[in-house]
Each structure stands twice: as structure tokens, then as C-alpha cells.
Amino acid sequence: MSKTRIKLGMVGGGATAFIGAVHRIAMRMDDRFELVAGALDVDVERGRVFAETLGIAPERTYATYQELIDKEARRPDRVDAVVIVTPNFLHFPIAKAALEAGFDVICEKPMTTTLADAKALAALVQSTGRRFFLTHTYTGYPMVRQAREMIAAGEIGKLRRVEVEYLQDWLAAPVENTGAEGAVWRTDPKKAGAGGAIGDVGTHAWNLAAFVCGEEPTHILAELSTLVEGRRVDDDAAILMRYASGAKGSILASQVLPGNGNNVSFRIYGDKAGLEWWQEKPEELWFTRLGEPRQMIRRNGAGATGAAIAGSRVPAAHPEGYLEAFANLYRDAADLLSGETTATMVPSARDGVSGSKFVEACLKSNAAGNIWTEVD
């Protein structure tokens, strides 16, 4: 039986944008969505030309997000959801307008640039009854979902320590001074938010830890550094974490460490066993019971859980990675939007608020001299 595709309108993600293309690939992978409208670029003519290459009709190619939301709301064949892939400072006003117009929202992280806006947006999601999906990519990996299931099932025992790293090197030099588009806005606190590395990659690490462990720290101690001279936001961060359960942890989030492309990893230990995962070898999850040899569990292999198998697309021993993980978020969103399920593993507005609390706590801790600070 064929399914009706969910119609999407995209804001941002034009010809020169990186993440917009990733979203478009992910939404097409399971053939559950159709991109029919867009306000793709601040350069309106460039956006119109690019929209034509994507097959978007001229009458549904808009100059601004306000025009997209206003005109689509009046169409009998209106879009079902709005996808937001703009710089951070635009997430809140676009999402707010979309929700108020009755659209569901799929949004890039972080949800907003301030905690106040995050809380306001979450309240609006609640009051409107619309769906809000936050694309924290790493929650879509099959072996990350496997780790989540194993921990929930008690496989590692009582949680003891959580270590998460997100390391990059693309901002190791002041590339924003060359006009590099992604670097310019990410190092501008007015557009990215007050947090640099902590907002861009630190929120991913925070969300990954919470997703896998099923609990969040209550207190953090953060040391934020700006290692590239003249930069206006942090580009390197070391964060200690305390959990109500007694577990400890840390996050290392940096964008200035040579030799690291997109080095995301976690090591999670309980009193019975430990789990290790590395995004650059995403199909491998290492599981070690106390007193036993390390065991490698592979996607679709022996020991794979239901979540890992459901999140896999290609046969075992064929490589699967980032784009498929991203597509899992879209597939899960489609299942929820079409009424096929009432539960999803896609991060929500609640996760967006949590990420904003993390950033604010980091900023407070650092400003106060690197002291323990409640995440609230």
C-alpha cells in the first residue's frame, strides 16, 4: 500500500549551505517526504535559481520565511511541516511563526540561542499541540540506539562514569577572517549565541550522553577557552558532570584540535560493564563485562538489539553511517506525523530546553571562576 508523502517547506539550506543538503538527502532516503516549498537563501534570486534545481515550483519559492508561512497557511495543499536549517539566531522566530500557523517543525540544533527562548518555544509546542523535532544526528546511529537499549535493560549495571568527546579542527585557525560562511556566523555571538563550541558541538555531546544513559547531570563545572586570538566565543571546553545517582562524567568539546575531523565518541561505565562507541567507526559498539574480554557488537550482527536492527538499512558488512543515521530521524518523524506510532526516539523540544540549560550552566560556571553550577 502506497503512503502519502509528507509535504515539507524548508527555510535556509541554499546552494552554499552544508546542512541543508544533508537534510534533503535524509528526507528522501525512505521516500516518506516531499520538499514542495522553500525560502532557501537570503540572496532571493540565488534562492529562486537553486529552488528550481530542486524541483520546487516558482509560486512556492519564497523570499522570506514570513512569506512562506503566510502563503502556505492559506493553500489547500499546504505543507505539513517546516524544516529550519538556518543560523542559530533565526531558529526561534521561524519556529514560533510556524507553530502559531499550525505547522509541525523539524529544526536544526541548538533549538534557540537563549534559555528563555527555548522555554517559550517548548511552551508553544505544548499549547499548540504541534510536533517539534530537533535533529541531533548522533541519536540516529543504530549502535547508539543499541547502547541506549542495553543501558536501559541494566546490561552495564549502576551507572558510574560517562565520558563524551566531540573534537574538531576546522576552527583551529581564524578562518572566519577569510569570510568562510559557516565560520563567520558560528563565531558571531549575535548569530550563534553566547556559546561557541559548547553551543555547536557541546550540545551534541550533552544530548548524546542523555540519550544513551537515560539521565542528565544535575551539576556541571565548566572551563571555557578561546584559543584562537580575537575570537568572540569559546572554541574549546572541558566540562565535569555530576549525576543525582552518584555517577560522574565529563565532556570535552573543541573545534581547534589538529587531527580531528568530526571525532565524536563516548565511553560509559557501570558497576557491571562498560560500553564504547566512536562515530568514525559507527558500526562497532564495544561491550566489556567486568572480568571478561572486550566484545565487539556490530550492526545487524550477533547481539544486535531491536533498535539497532530497525535503524539499519543495508546488509551486514556493507558500510552505513552519517546520512543513514540522519535519515533515521526523518523516518521516525514520518512515523509519528503519519500516526503510525505515538513514540519516537527523535529529540524534541524538551531536549532543546535541556541543551539550552547546559549552555547557560557552562557560561555561568565559567564566568564565576569554574565552579560547580546547577543545571536548571
PDB file of C-alpha atoms in Angstrom, residues 14 33 62 73 87 120 131 142 174 181 196 212-213 218 222 243 245 271 295 302 326 331 347 358 369:
ATOM      1  CA  GLY A  14      20.522  27.147  -0.042  1.00  0.00           C
ATOM      2  CA  PHE A  33       8.707  13.238   2.394  1.00  0.00           C
ATOM      3  CA  TYR A  62       9.523  32.470  -1.303  1.00  0.00           C
ATOM      4  CA  ALA A  73      -1.017  28.522   5.530  1.00  0.00           C
ATOM      5  CA  PRO A  87      21.970  30.006  11.503  1.00  0.00           C
ATOM      6  CA  ALA A 120       8.993  29.809  25.387  1.00  0.00           C
ATOM      7  CA  ARG A 131       5.155  18.249  16.786  1.00  0.00           C
ATOM      8  CA  PRO A 142      21.953   2.096  15.158  1.00  0.00           C
ATOM      9  CA  PRO A 174      40.887  32.158  12.345  1.00  0.00           C
ATOM     10  CA  GLU A 181      30.402  31.342   5.559  1.00  0.00           C
ATOM     11  CA  GLY A 196      30.682  28.810  20.698  1.00  0.00           C
ATOM     12  CA  VAL A 212      22.204   6.849  25.794  1.00  0.00           C
ATOM     13  CA  CYS A 213      22.198   6.950  29.611  1.00  0.00           C
ATOM     14  CA  THR A 218      22.330  17.913  37.862  1.00  0.00           C
ATOM     15  CA  ALA A 222      32.983  24.206  33.020  1.00  0.00           C
ATOM     16  CA  TYR A 243      24.540  12.991  38.408  1.00  0.00           C
ATOM     17  CA  SER A 245      22.510   8.888  41.032  1.00  0.00           C
ATOM     18  CA  ASP A 271      29.459  -1.389  38.033  1.00  0.00           C
ATOM     19  CA  GLN A 295      33.307  -7.860  22.801  1.00  0.00           C
ATOM     20  CA  ALA A 302      25.204 -11.257  16.736  1.00  0.00           C
ATOM     21  CA  PHE A 326      20.188  11.328   9.832  1.00  0.00           C
ATOM     22  CA  ARG A 331      11.859   8.169   9.194  1.00  0.00           C
ATOM     23  CA  PRO A 347      14.898  14.557  20.125  1.00  0.00           C
ATOM     24  CA  PHE A 358      23.553  23.070  29.537  1.00  0.00           C
ATOM     25  CA  GLY A 369      35.625  31.084  38.123  1.00  0.00           C
TER      26      GLY A 369
END
